[in-house]
Structure formats: structure tokens, C-alpha cells
Amino acid sequence: MIKDLLRVSHASKHFGGNVAVHDVSFAVDEKEIVGLIGPNGAGKTTLFNCMTGFFPVTLGEVIFDTKKINDLRPDEVCRLGMARTWQRVKPLGSLSVLENVMVGAFSVTNKPRQAEVIAMEELTKVGLTDYASKSAGSLPIGLKKKLELARVLATHPKLLLLDEICGGLNHTETDTILDIIRTIRQRGATIVFIEHDMKAVTSICDRIVVLNSGEKLAEGTPEEITNNPDVIAAYLGGGHHA
Amino acid sequence: MKQIALVTILAAAAIALPLIIGENPYMTGILISVLMMAALSSAWNILGGYAGQYSFGHAAYFGAGAYTTLILLTNYSTLNPLICMAAGIIVASLIALITGTIVFRLRGHYFGLASIAVAEIVRLSVLNFEFTGGAQGILLSDISLWGLDLNSKNPFYYGMLLVLAVTLGITAYLRTSKTGYYLMAIREDQDAASSLGINLSFYKNKSLVISAALTSVLGSLYGLYIRFIDTSAVLDLRLSIEIILTAIIGGVGTLWGPVVGALLLVPLAEMLRSNLLGDALVKAGLVSDTSAFGIFLKENLAHAHVLVYGIITVLCILYLPKGVLGLFRRTK
């Protein structure tokens, strides 16, 4: 049975008089990959922050797994099963790569041994096992992005929110990350995906939601979006890459 | 294994030390100070070093322990000192919980600032209430526990050693437990920590209460040992600062850093206080005791140990940002 795992209805976020997100509604079904795209300042990350409890929506509702989560703290949202990565990676710098992922794993177990086992599994998924004992702060950006992914996977989320997980990476690195995401998806994960790289988005998403100046501009399959004249005017401009 | 062997040797040496130096109250006194500062700094380190929440007011918890214990004993002389100690833990934990619950909602430097404010509120209250002895302080005439000779310093040496061992044991356990990982995650990045399911204020409060409870036990022990306390002895901001500097110089966020810091700083302070250092400079012929500088040193060096701590701290931050222990640690 397919059901909404996440439903954002009429969400608005105001910072003083500044409207960052205005009346945005969309839903994510189980096992779906939804892309959230839009030009800089469109409100994508703000929407993520609202969904994950970093700041509450001013108006509207966020429903996750049939539960209203408007006023929950980030840690409560994570424990319910919605976990995010950060556009600007946030490694726990002085801890080792393995320890970083163990911190994530502690939300599903209290035992350090078991957390280590889970962490190693996730490191294997993203191909970071060779770096397990390295300090997280010393990794290059490409590997830090993989670490973000492994760490958030270790919380065993039902819904994964990826904020520009490919941002700042070269083509090879992007392809590796996309492969990892495809593997995760085969295991039945649900993903919302903020991305600038159109190729990445269209190649992996079932559905795309386009934001522009804080409002929802369009929603549809990758083909519909790439052929939508409004979207092309607002976001894609001349070419197919941003 | 190597570490266990090392710890065993250290523990045996620490246990044997009073027997080796014999009946020497002066030396035992210094050793007690070393153990106490090592334990205080280790207790602070659980909160400051692991959770990254710098408290500048740990004297409040030390004073809470000392005052609770001595007030109870002067009023009910038949009470077991250990029960008074437990009461001190409760008082200190309450102060900690109230502070934490209010302040840990905020991030950044608010906790540091609030910790100073709370310590000052406690100090001024104690100074102005009557049941606390006000500015006169509290004098404890006689105590007894299990028939120990409490006029000797040795029981207090072992008491401090025991609390230090417990504090280090808790720290070592935390380092490999879920709570410890959560505290370090909070220290490294609060946003990342909370997005990974960590309840920030709960874990900050938890580490604050553990730290405050241990600190209050040390305060109680100190009060029983000295038997006279006033606000300048147990509630002074200077004490809070010394606790932090000991950890910073030894190595913040490491198990043994505070112990190393105390081993270095307490004897140094003692040498300054007793003017041993000033005399040594004169004897070595580096400074003439009739010169203006020599006279200045003799008159002022004894009062300057906090200043010297400060200078050492600045040098440490510049050249040894990970403390003395950082020197011996391989970089990954």
C-alpha cells in the first residue's frame, strides 16, 4: 500500500517581514524520490529547516508518518524517522570517521558495540571503511559528503532529506554519490533531495517540486519539469545545467 | 593492557606516597591540594572538556558542598559526615539543574556568562545570610567518622584520592559510552548533534549535574579537612578560574589532562606562595636581593600565582593549544 509519508500543507515561513517560504504544499509517498529544486534563495533549505524542527513554520502544517510535527525539536523529528544532511557539511571534526557515524547509530541502539557494527555497515555502503579511524575534520570535501550520508543512514531513517549532497563535488564524485543513493533506494528508502545539478536530479528523481522566490512554481515528473516553460524561464534559463 | 598496567602503578604509588613521606603535614597538605585540584578540574572537564560547555562558576558547586556539610555539622554534631556530603550533592545538583534548565535553551556563550552570575548570586547570598555565618564564615570544632584520626591529614589524602579515582573512572566510562559520544558531538557541532537525534539540553544538563555533584563532594571533603570556610575560601571566582586553567594547561577534553595540569600548577603555586621561587632566583645569583627588582620580587611574587597562571595559560594557548598532554599525543 502506498501512502503519504510526508505531507507539507500550506507551509509558510516568515522572518520578521521577510517571507522566505510562502504557502508551499507537497507530499512524498513511501519509497519515492522527490527532488526539490529552485534558484538560490528560493527557500529550499528554509523548507528543510522547517520540516526538521530547526525552526517552526509560521503557518501551515508538516505531517510526518500521520503525526503533526510542527512543534517538535530536531532530535525528536530524527527519532521519528526523518533525518537530514547539511548543505554545508557538519562533521564532528575531532572525532574519527567511525565515531561520527556511531553518534548517528546511537539513536537506534544504546550499546557502543552495536553502534560500531551499524556504523561499519553504513561506512561500507558509502565506501569509507578505509578512513574509519581518520579524524573527520581532515577529510576532503568529497569524503565529508559521504560521511554525512553514512552518519544520517546510521539513524535508520524512514525518510531521508538530502541537502545538496552533490554540491561542490566533481562529476566522478557526484556519480559515486548518485550510485550510493540508487543502492539505498533499492533497499526501499524514501528520499527528498535538494539539488542544483539538473542532471543529477532528473536522473534519479520520480517527481520534482520547483520552488521560486519561496513559492511552489511547478510539480511533476522530470520530463514535465524540464519541458515546463515557467520553470525554464525562472530557473533553467538557456541551458540544462545550473 | 599497557594502560591498565600504568594506571595500576600510578594508583599504587599514590596509595603508598603518604607512607613514604611519613608524618610531614606540610608535604601531605600540598599533595592533598594537588589531588583536590586534579579532581576538581577533572569534574569540570566532564562538562567543559567533553560537552564543550565552559562553566566559569564551578566554585558555586564546591561552596554548596562545603557550606551544606559544615552548616549541618555545626547544627547537628551527631550527623554522619557522609550524610552531610550527600545533602551537599543534592544542593549542588539543584543549583545545577535550575541553572541548566534555564540557560541551556540558549546556545553560544550564555551558559558561560550565566555560570558566573549564578556563582556570584550564591556567593553574595551566603555572605549576607545569617545561617551561613555571613562574612565570618563557619568554624567546625570537632568531627568524627569511623574512629579515624581526623586531626591527621592522611584520611583526607585518601579521601581526595578516592574522589579523584571515581571522577576519572566516570570520565573513562563516559568516553566509551553513548552519553560520552553525545557530549562530544554537542561540543563539536550542536546543529549536527540535534539533527542526529541528540536532545541537547537533556545531555548538557546531565553532564552539568554529574560535574556539579562531584565538585560538591570535593567541597564537602575540603570543608571537613580545613574545618573553617568562608566565601573567599570556597566560593571565590578565583577558584573557578583556577579549575579551568588547570584543565586548559593540562589538556581539555582528555582523561589525564586535568591531573597533569594539577601536578604542574599546584606545586608551582605553592613555590610562589612560599616565596621558594623568589629565594631560588636570589640564591642562583640571577637577581640581587638588594636591587629594586629583587625587593619587588620578594614582596610581590608570593601574591602573584594567579598572574603566573594567566601568563602560563596565554603561552599554552599560543604554543600548546591542546595542553601539555597534547605534546605527547600523536596527531592522526
Coordinates of C-alpha atoms in Angstrom, one line a residue:
Chain A
M1 CA 0.0 0.0 0.0
I2 CA 1.3 3.4 -0.9
K3 CA 0.6 6.3 1.5
D4 CA 1.9 9.7 2.2
L5 CA 5.0 9.5 4.4
L6 CA 5.4 13.3 4.5
R7 CA 2.8 15.9 3.8
V8 CA 3.6 19.6 3.9
S9 CA 0.5 21.7 3.6
H10 CA 0.3 25.4 3.1
A11 CA 3.6 25.9 4.8
S12 CA 4.9 29.5 5.2
K13 CA 7.9 30.8 7.0
H14 CA 8.3 34.5 7.8
F15 CA 11.4 36.0 9.2
G16 CA 10.1 39.3 10.5
G17 CA 8.6 40.9 7.4
N18 CA 10.6 38.7 5.1
V19 CA 8.7 35.9 3.6
A20 CA 11.1 33.0 2.9
V21 CA 8.6 30.3 2.1
H22 CA 5.0 31.1 1.1
D23 CA 2.1 28.6 1.0
V24 CA 4.0 25.6 -0.2
S25 CA 2.3 22.2 -0.3
F26 CA 3.6 18.9 -1.4
A27 CA 3.6 15.3 -0.4
V28 CA 6.0 12.5 -0.5
D29 CA 4.9 8.9 -0.9
E30 CA 6.7 5.9 0.6
K31 CA 9.7 4.7 -1.5
E32 CA 9.6 7.8 -3.6
I33 CA 12.5 10.1 -4.5
V34 CA 11.3 13.7 -4.8
G35 CA 13.6 16.4 -6.0
L36 CA 13.3 19.9 -4.5
I37 CA 14.9 22.4 -6.9
G38 CA 14.9 26.1 -7.5
P39 CA 17.3 29.0 -7.9
N40 CA 19.4 30.3 -5.0
G41 CA 17.2 31.9 -2.3
A42 CA 14.1 30.0 -3.4
G43 CA 13.6 28.7 0.1
K44 CA 14.6 25.1 -0.3
T45 CA 16.9 24.9 2.7
T46 CA 14.5 27.0 4.8
L47 CA 11.8 24.4 4.0
F48 CA 14.1 21.7 5.1
N49 CA 14.8 23.6 8.4
C50 CA 11.0 23.9 8.9
M51 CA 10.4 20.2 8.2
T52 CA 13.1 19.0 10.6
G53 CA 12.3 21.3 13.6
F54 CA 15.2 23.7 13.3
F55 CA 12.6 26.5 13.1
P56 CA 8.9 26.1 13.2
V57 CA 6.7 27.0 10.2
T58 CA 4.9 30.3 10.7
L59 CA 1.7 29.0 9.0
G60 CA 0.7 25.6 7.7
E61 CA 1.4 22.0 8.8
V62 CA 4.0 19.4 8.5
I63 CA 2.7 15.9 8.8
F64 CA 5.2 13.0 9.0
D65 CA 4.0 9.4 9.2
T66 CA 0.5 10.6 10.2
K67 CA 1.8 12.8 13.0
K68 CA 1.9 16.5 13.1
I69 CA 5.4 17.6 13.8
N70 CA 5.3 21.4 13.5
D71 CA 6.5 22.0 17.0
L72 CA 8.9 19.1 17.6
R73 CA 12.6 19.6 18.2
P74 CA 15.1 18.4 15.6
D75 CA 16.1 15.5 17.8
E76 CA 12.5 14.4 18.1
V77 CA 12.0 14.6 14.4
C78 CA 15.1 12.5 13.9
R79 CA 13.8 9.9 16.3
L80 CA 10.5 9.7 14.5
G81 CA 12.5 8.7 11.4
M82 CA 13.1 11.8 9.4
A83 CA 16.8 12.7 9.1
R84 CA 18.7 15.2 7.1
T85 CA 22.1 16.0 5.8
W86 CA 23.6 19.5 5.7
Q87 CA 24.5 21.5 2.6
R88 CA 27.5 22.9 4.5
V89 CA 28.8 19.6 5.9
K90 CA 29.0 19.4 9.6
P91 CA 31.5 16.8 10.6
L92 CA 32.2 16.3 14.2
G93 CA 35.8 17.4 13.5
S94 CA 37.9 16.0 16.3
L95 CA 36.1 12.6 16.3
S96 CA 37.1 9.8 14.0
V97 CA 35.0 8.9 10.9
L98 CA 33.8 5.8 12.6
E99 CA 32.8 7.7 15.8
N100 CA 30.9 10.3 13.7
V101 CA 28.7 7.5 12.3
M102 CA 28.4 5.8 15.7
V103 CA 26.8 9.0 17.0
G104 CA 24.1 8.6 14.4
A105 CA 23.8 4.9 15.2
F106 CA 23.2 5.7 18.9
S107 CA 19.7 6.8 18.0
V108 CA 18.8 3.1 17.3
T109 CA 20.9 1.4 20.0
N110 CA 22.3 2.3 23.4
K111 CA 25.2 -0.2 23.2
P112 CA 28.6 1.1 21.9
R113 CA 29.5 -2.3 20.4
Q114 CA 26.3 -2.5 18.4
A115 CA 26.6 1.2 17.3
E116 CA 30.0 0.3 16.0
V117 CA 28.6 -2.6 14.0
I118 CA 25.9 -0.4 12.5
A119 CA 28.4 2.4 11.8
M120 CA 30.7 0.0 9.9
E121 CA 27.8 -1.2 7.8
E122 CA 27.0 2.3 6.8
L123 CA 30.6 3.1 6.1
T124 CA 30.7 0.1 3.9
K125 CA 27.7 1.3 2.0
V126 CA 29.4 4.7 1.2
G127 CA 32.8 3.2 0.7
L128 CA 34.6 4.9 3.6
T129 CA 35.8 1.9 5.6
D130 CA 39.4 2.7 4.8
Y131 CA 39.0 6.0 6.5
A132 CA 37.2 4.7 9.6
S133 CA 40.0 5.7 12.1
K134 CA 40.9 9.0 10.4
S135 CA 39.8 12.2 12.0
A136 CA 36.6 13.5 10.4
G137 CA 37.9 17.1 10.1
S138 CA 40.8 16.0 8.0
L139 CA 38.8 14.5 5.2
P140 CA 38.5 16.3 1.8
I141 CA 35.1 17.6 0.9
G142 CA 34.0 14.7 -1.3
L143 CA 34.6 12.3 1.5
K144 CA 32.9 14.6 4.1
K145 CA 29.8 14.5 2.0
K146 CA 29.9 10.7 2.0
L147 CA 30.4 10.8 5.8
E148 CA 27.3 13.0 6.1
L149 CA 25.4 10.4 4.2
A150 CA 26.7 7.4 6.3
R151 CA 26.1 9.2 9.5
V152 CA 22.5 10.0 8.7
L153 CA 21.8 6.5 7.3
A154 CA 23.0 5.1 10.7
T155 CA 20.0 6.7 12.3
H156 CA 17.9 4.3 10.1
P157 CA 15.6 7.0 8.8
K158 CA 12.3 6.3 7.1
L159 CA 12.7 9.5 5.2
L160 CA 16.0 10.9 4.2
L161 CA 16.4 14.6 3.4
L162 CA 19.5 15.4 1.4
D163 CA 20.5 19.0 1.1
E164 CA 22.8 19.4 -1.9
I165 CA 24.6 16.2 -1.2
C166 CA 26.4 16.6 -4.5
G167 CA 27.1 20.3 -4.1
G168 CA 30.8 21.2 -4.6
L169 CA 31.7 17.8 -6.0
N170 CA 33.2 17.0 -9.4
H171 CA 31.5 14.7 -11.9
T172 CA 33.1 11.5 -10.7
E173 CA 32.3 12.2 -7.1
T174 CA 28.7 13.1 -8.0
D175 CA 28.3 9.9 -9.9
T176 CA 29.6 7.9 -6.9
I177 CA 27.1 9.6 -4.6
L178 CA 24.3 9.1 -7.0
D179 CA 25.2 5.4 -7.2
I180 CA 25.1 5.2 -3.5
I181 CA 21.6 6.8 -3.4
R182 CA 20.4 4.4 -6.0
T183 CA 21.5 1.5 -3.8
I184 CA 19.9 3.0 -0.8
R185 CA 16.7 3.4 -2.8
Q186 CA 16.7 -0.3 -3.9
R187 CA 16.5 -1.1 -0.2
G188 CA 13.3 0.9 0.0
A189 CA 14.3 4.3 1.3
T190 CA 12.2 7.4 0.8
I191 CA 14.2 10.5 -0.2
V192 CA 13.7 14.2 -0.6
F193 CA 16.6 15.7 -2.5
I194 CA 17.6 19.3 -2.8
E195 CA 20.0 19.7 -5.7
H196 CA 21.3 22.3 -8.1
D197 CA 22.7 19.8 -10.6
M198 CA 19.8 19.2 -13.0
K199 CA 21.4 16.1 -14.5
A200 CA 21.6 14.6 -11.1
V201 CA 18.0 15.5 -10.2
T202 CA 16.4 14.3 -13.5
S203 CA 18.4 11.1 -13.5
I204 CA 17.3 10.0 -10.0
C205 CA 14.0 11.6 -9.0
D206 CA 10.5 10.2 -9.6
R207 CA 9.0 13.6 -9.1
I208 CA 10.3 17.2 -8.9
V209 CA 8.9 20.2 -6.9
V210 CA 10.2 23.5 -8.1
L211 CA 10.4 26.5 -5.8
N212 CA 10.9 30.1 -6.9
S213 CA 11.1 33.1 -4.5
G214 CA 9.6 31.0 -1.7
E215 CA 6.6 29.7 -3.7
K216 CA 5.9 26.5 -5.5
L217 CA 6.2 27.1 -9.2
A218 CA 5.6 23.6 -10.5
E219 CA 5.5 19.9 -9.7
G220 CA 5.7 16.9 -11.9
T221 CA 7.9 14.2 -13.4
P222 CA 11.4 15.1 -14.6
E223 CA 10.2 15.3 -18.2
E224 CA 7.2 17.6 -17.4
I225 CA 9.5 19.8 -15.4
T226 CA 12.2 20.1 -18.0
N227 CA 9.6 21.0 -20.6
N228 CA 7.6 23.4 -18.4
P229 CA 8.0 26.9 -19.9
D230 CA 7.6 28.6 -16.5
V231 CA 10.4 26.5 -15.0
I232 CA 12.6 27.1 -18.0
A233 CA 12.1 30.8 -17.7
A234 CA 12.6 31.0 -13.9
Y235 CA 15.3 28.5 -13.4
L236 CA 16.8 26.7 -16.2
G237 CA 17.4 29.7 -18.4
G238 CA 19.1 28.7 -21.6
G239 CA 20.9 25.5 -20.8
H240 CA 20.1 22.4 -18.9
H241 CA 22.6 22.9 -16.1
A242 CA 22.6 25.5 -13.4
Chain B
M1 CA 46.9 -3.6 28.6
K2 CA 49.8 -1.2 28.8
Q3 CA 47.4 1.5 30.0
I4 CA 46.0 -0.8 32.7
A5 CA 49.5 -1.5 34.0
L6 CA 50.3 2.1 34.0
V7 CA 47.2 3.0 35.9
T8 CA 47.9 0.3 38.5
I9 CA 51.4 1.5 39.1
L10 CA 50.2 5.1 39.4
A11 CA 47.4 4.1 41.8
A12 CA 49.9 2.0 43.9
A13 CA 52.3 4.9 44.0
A14 CA 49.6 7.3 45.1
I15 CA 48.4 4.9 47.8
A16 CA 51.9 4.4 49.1
L17 CA 53.0 8.0 49.0
P18 CA 51.9 9.1 52.5
L19 CA 53.7 6.1 54.0
I20 CA 56.9 7.1 52.1
I21 CA 56.9 10.7 53.1
G22 CA 55.9 9.8 56.7
E23 CA 54.5 12.4 59.1
N24 CA 55.1 15.5 57.2
P25 CA 51.9 17.7 57.4
Y26 CA 53.3 20.3 55.0
M27 CA 54.1 17.9 52.2
T28 CA 50.8 16.0 52.8
G29 CA 49.0 19.3 52.6
I30 CA 50.4 20.1 49.2
L31 CA 49.6 16.6 48.0
I32 CA 46.0 17.0 49.1
S33 CA 45.9 20.2 47.2
V34 CA 47.2 18.5 44.1
L35 CA 44.7 15.7 44.4
M36 CA 41.8 18.1 45.0
M37 CA 42.7 20.4 42.1
A38 CA 43.1 17.3 39.8
A39 CA 39.7 16.0 40.9
L40 CA 38.0 19.5 40.6
S41 CA 39.5 20.0 37.2
S42 CA 38.5 16.5 36.1
A43 CA 35.0 17.1 37.2
W44 CA 34.9 20.4 35.4
N45 CA 36.3 18.6 32.3
I46 CA 33.3 16.3 32.0
L47 CA 31.2 19.4 31.3
G48 CA 33.8 21.8 29.8
G49 CA 36.1 19.3 28.1
Y50 CA 33.6 16.7 26.8
A51 CA 30.4 18.6 26.3
G52 CA 32.2 21.8 25.5
Q53 CA 30.1 23.9 27.9
Y54 CA 32.6 26.2 29.7
S55 CA 31.5 26.8 33.3
F56 CA 33.1 29.8 34.9
G57 CA 31.3 29.3 38.2
H58 CA 32.2 25.9 39.5
A59 CA 33.1 27.4 42.8
A60 CA 29.3 27.6 43.4
Y61 CA 29.1 23.8 43.5
F62 CA 32.3 23.5 45.6
G63 CA 30.9 26.0 48.0
A64 CA 27.5 24.3 48.0
G65 CA 29.2 21.1 49.2
A66 CA 31.4 22.8 51.8
Y67 CA 28.7 25.0 53.2
T68 CA 25.9 22.4 53.3
T69 CA 28.2 20.0 55.1
L70 CA 29.5 22.4 57.7
I71 CA 26.2 24.1 58.3
L72 CA 24.6 20.7 59.0
L73 CA 27.5 19.5 61.2
T74 CA 27.6 22.7 63.3
N75 CA 23.9 22.4 64.0
Y76 CA 23.6 18.6 64.3
S77 CA 27.0 17.5 65.5
T78 CA 26.0 13.8 65.7
L79 CA 25.2 13.6 62.0
N80 CA 27.4 11.3 59.9
P81 CA 29.6 13.5 57.7
L82 CA 28.8 11.2 54.7
I83 CA 25.1 12.1 55.1
C84 CA 26.1 15.8 55.1
M85 CA 28.1 15.1 51.9
A86 CA 25.0 13.6 50.3
A87 CA 23.0 16.6 51.3
G88 CA 25.7 18.8 49.6
I89 CA 25.3 16.7 46.4
I90 CA 21.6 17.4 46.4
V91 CA 22.0 21.2 47.0
A92 CA 24.7 21.4 44.2
S93 CA 22.6 19.3 41.8
L94 CA 19.6 21.5 42.4
I95 CA 21.6 24.7 41.7
A96 CA 23.0 23.0 38.6
L97 CA 19.6 21.8 37.3
I98 CA 17.9 25.2 37.8
T99 CA 20.8 27.0 36.0
G100 CA 20.9 24.4 33.2
T101 CA 17.2 24.2 32.6
I102 CA 17.0 27.9 32.2
V103 CA 20.2 28.6 30.3
F104 CA 20.8 25.5 28.1
R105 CA 17.9 26.5 25.9
L106 CA 20.3 29.2 24.6
R107 CA 23.5 28.5 22.7
G108 CA 26.8 30.2 22.5
H109 CA 28.3 31.9 25.4
Y110 CA 25.2 32.3 27.5
F111 CA 26.0 29.4 29.7
G112 CA 29.4 30.7 30.5
L113 CA 28.0 34.1 31.4
A114 CA 25.2 32.6 33.4
S115 CA 27.6 30.3 35.3
I116 CA 29.5 33.4 36.6
A117 CA 26.2 35.1 37.5
V118 CA 24.9 32.1 39.4
A119 CA 28.2 31.7 41.3
E120 CA 28.1 35.4 42.3
I121 CA 24.5 35.1 43.4
V122 CA 25.4 32.1 45.6
R123 CA 28.4 33.9 47.0
L124 CA 26.5 37.1 47.8
S125 CA 23.7 35.1 49.3
V126 CA 26.0 33.1 51.6
L127 CA 27.8 36.4 52.5
N128 CA 24.5 38.0 53.6
F129 CA 22.5 35.3 55.2
E130 CA 22.9 34.7 58.9
F131 CA 22.7 30.9 59.0
T132 CA 25.7 30.7 56.7
G133 CA 27.8 32.7 59.1
G134 CA 28.0 35.6 56.7
A135 CA 31.4 37.3 56.3
Q136 CA 32.7 35.5 59.4
G137 CA 32.4 32.1 57.8
I138 CA 31.9 28.8 59.7
L139 CA 34.2 27.1 62.1
L140 CA 33.8 23.4 62.8
S141 CA 35.2 22.3 66.1
D142 CA 35.2 18.6 66.1
I143 CA 34.2 15.7 63.8
S144 CA 34.4 12.0 63.9
L145 CA 34.0 9.2 61.4
W146 CA 34.6 5.5 61.9
G147 CA 37.1 6.3 64.6
L148 CA 39.5 7.8 62.1
D149 CA 42.1 10.3 63.4
L150 CA 40.8 13.3 61.6
N151 CA 43.4 15.5 63.0
S152 CA 45.9 13.7 60.8
K153 CA 45.9 14.7 57.2
N154 CA 46.2 11.2 55.8
P155 CA 42.5 10.3 55.9
F156 CA 41.8 13.4 53.7
Y157 CA 44.6 12.5 51.4
Y158 CA 43.0 9.1 50.8
G159 CA 39.5 10.7 50.6
M160 CA 40.7 13.1 47.9
L161 CA 42.4 10.2 46.1
L162 CA 39.2 8.2 46.2
V163 CA 37.1 11.0 44.7
L164 CA 39.8 11.6 42.0
A165 CA 39.7 7.9 41.2
V166 CA 35.9 7.9 41.0
T167 CA 35.9 11.1 38.8
L168 CA 38.5 9.6 36.4
G169 CA 36.6 6.4 36.4
I170 CA 33.4 8.1 35.4
T171 CA 35.2 10.1 32.7
A172 CA 36.8 7.0 31.3
Y173 CA 33.4 5.2 31.3
L174 CA 31.7 8.2 29.6
R175 CA 34.4 8.4 26.9
T176 CA 33.3 5.0 25.6
S177 CA 29.5 5.2 26.3
K178 CA 26.6 6.7 24.4
T179 CA 26.4 9.7 26.7
G180 CA 30.1 10.4 26.2
Y181 CA 29.7 10.3 22.4
Y182 CA 26.7 12.5 22.6
L183 CA 28.6 15.1 24.8
M184 CA 31.4 15.2 22.3
A185 CA 29.0 15.6 19.4
I186 CA 27.4 18.5 21.2
R187 CA 30.9 20.0 21.7
E188 CA 31.8 19.6 18.0
D189 CA 28.6 20.9 16.4
Q190 CA 25.2 21.4 18.1
D191 CA 23.2 21.5 14.9
A192 CA 24.7 18.3 13.6
A193 CA 24.2 16.7 17.1
S194 CA 20.5 17.7 17.3
S195 CA 19.8 16.6 13.7
L196 CA 21.2 13.1 14.7
G197 CA 18.7 12.7 17.4
I198 CA 20.5 14.2 20.4
N199 CA 18.4 16.1 22.9
L200 CA 20.8 18.9 23.5
S201 CA 19.5 20.4 26.8
F202 CA 19.0 16.9 28.3
Y203 CA 22.6 15.8 27.7
K204 CA 24.1 19.2 28.7
N205 CA 22.1 19.1 31.9
K206 CA 23.2 15.5 32.6
S207 CA 26.8 16.4 32.3
L208 CA 26.4 19.6 34.3
V209 CA 24.7 17.6 37.2
I210 CA 27.4 14.9 37.2
S211 CA 30.1 17.6 37.2
A212 CA 28.4 19.6 39.9
A213 CA 27.8 16.6 42.2
L214 CA 31.4 15.5 42.0
T215 CA 32.5 19.1 42.6
S216 CA 30.3 19.4 45.7
V217 CA 31.7 16.2 47.2
L218 CA 35.2 17.7 46.9
G219 CA 33.8 20.9 48.6
S220 CA 32.4 18.8 51.5
L221 CA 35.7 17.0 51.9
Y222 CA 37.6 20.3 51.8
G223 CA 35.3 21.8 54.4
L224 CA 35.9 18.8 56.7
Y225 CA 39.6 18.9 56.1
I226 CA 40.1 22.7 56.7
R227 CA 37.2 23.0 59.2
F228 CA 36.9 26.7 58.6
I229 CA 35.3 28.1 55.5
D230 CA 34.3 31.5 54.3
T231 CA 33.2 32.8 51.0
S232 CA 36.6 33.8 49.9
A233 CA 37.9 30.3 50.5
V234 CA 35.2 28.2 48.8
L235 CA 33.0 30.5 46.7
D236 CA 35.5 32.8 45.0
L237 CA 35.6 33.4 41.3
R238 CA 39.4 32.8 41.6
L239 CA 38.8 29.2 42.4
S240 CA 36.5 28.7 39.4
I241 CA 39.2 30.2 37.2
E242 CA 42.0 28.0 38.7
I243 CA 39.9 24.9 38.0
I244 CA 39.6 25.9 34.3
L245 CA 43.2 26.9 33.9
T246 CA 44.4 23.6 35.3
A247 CA 42.3 21.8 32.7
I248 CA 43.4 24.0 29.8
I249 CA 47.1 23.8 30.7
G250 CA 46.9 20.0 31.2
G251 CA 44.7 19.3 28.2
V252 CA 41.0 20.0 27.9
G253 CA 38.8 17.0 26.9
T254 CA 41.4 14.4 27.7
L255 CA 41.2 11.9 30.6
W256 CA 44.6 12.7 32.2
G257 CA 44.9 16.4 31.2
P258 CA 43.5 17.8 34.4
V259 CA 45.7 15.5 36.5
V260 CA 48.8 16.7 34.6
G261 CA 47.7 20.3 35.0
A262 CA 47.3 19.9 38.7
L263 CA 50.6 18.2 39.1
L264 CA 52.3 21.1 37.4
L265 CA 50.3 24.1 38.7
V266 CA 49.7 23.3 42.4
P267 CA 53.3 22.8 43.3
L268 CA 54.2 25.9 41.2
A269 CA 51.6 28.0 43.1
E270 CA 53.0 26.7 46.3
M271 CA 56.5 27.6 45.4
L272 CA 55.4 31.1 44.5
R273 CA 53.3 31.5 47.7
S274 CA 56.1 30.3 50.0
N275 CA 58.5 32.5 48.0
L276 CA 60.6 29.5 47.2
L277 CA 60.9 30.6 43.6
G278 CA 61.9 34.2 44.6
D279 CA 64.5 32.8 47.0
A280 CA 65.8 30.4 44.4
L281 CA 66.3 33.2 41.9
V282 CA 68.3 35.2 44.5
K283 CA 70.4 32.1 45.5
A284 CA 71.2 31.3 41.9
G285 CA 72.6 34.8 41.7
L286 CA 70.2 35.7 38.9
V287 CA 68.7 38.5 41.0
S288 CA 70.3 40.5 43.7
D289 CA 68.1 40.7 46.8
T290 CA 69.2 44.3 47.4
S291 CA 68.3 45.5 44.0
A292 CA 64.9 47.2 43.4
F293 CA 63.8 44.2 41.2
G294 CA 64.9 41.7 43.9
I295 CA 62.9 43.5 46.6
F296 CA 59.9 43.9 44.3
L297 CA 60.0 40.1 43.6
K298 CA 60.3 39.2 47.2
E299 CA 57.4 41.4 48.1
N300 CA 55.1 40.6 45.3
L301 CA 55.9 37.2 43.8
A302 CA 54.1 35.4 46.6
H303 CA 50.8 37.1 45.7
A304 CA 51.3 36.6 42.0
H305 CA 50.4 32.9 41.5
V306 CA 47.2 33.7 39.6
L307 CA 49.1 36.2 37.5
V308 CA 51.7 33.5 36.7
Y309 CA 48.8 31.0 35.9
G310 CA 47.5 33.6 33.5
I311 CA 50.8 34.0 31.8
I312 CA 51.3 30.3 31.5
T313 CA 47.8 30.0 30.1
V314 CA 48.5 32.6 27.4
L315 CA 51.7 30.7 26.5
C316 CA 49.8 27.5 26.5
I317 CA 47.1 28.8 24.2
L318 CA 49.7 30.2 21.8
Y319 CA 52.1 27.2 21.7
L320 CA 50.3 24.2 23.2
P321 CA 46.6 24.6 22.3
K322 CA 45.9 21.0 23.3
G323 CA 47.6 21.4 26.6
V324 CA 50.7 19.7 27.9
L325 CA 49.2 16.3 27.1
G326 CA 48.9 17.4 23.5
L327 CA 52.7 17.3 23.3
F328 CA 52.7 13.6 23.8
R329 CA 49.8 12.8 21.6
R330 CA 50.3 11.6 18.0
T331 CA 48.3 13.6 15.5
K332 CA 46.0 11.4 13.5

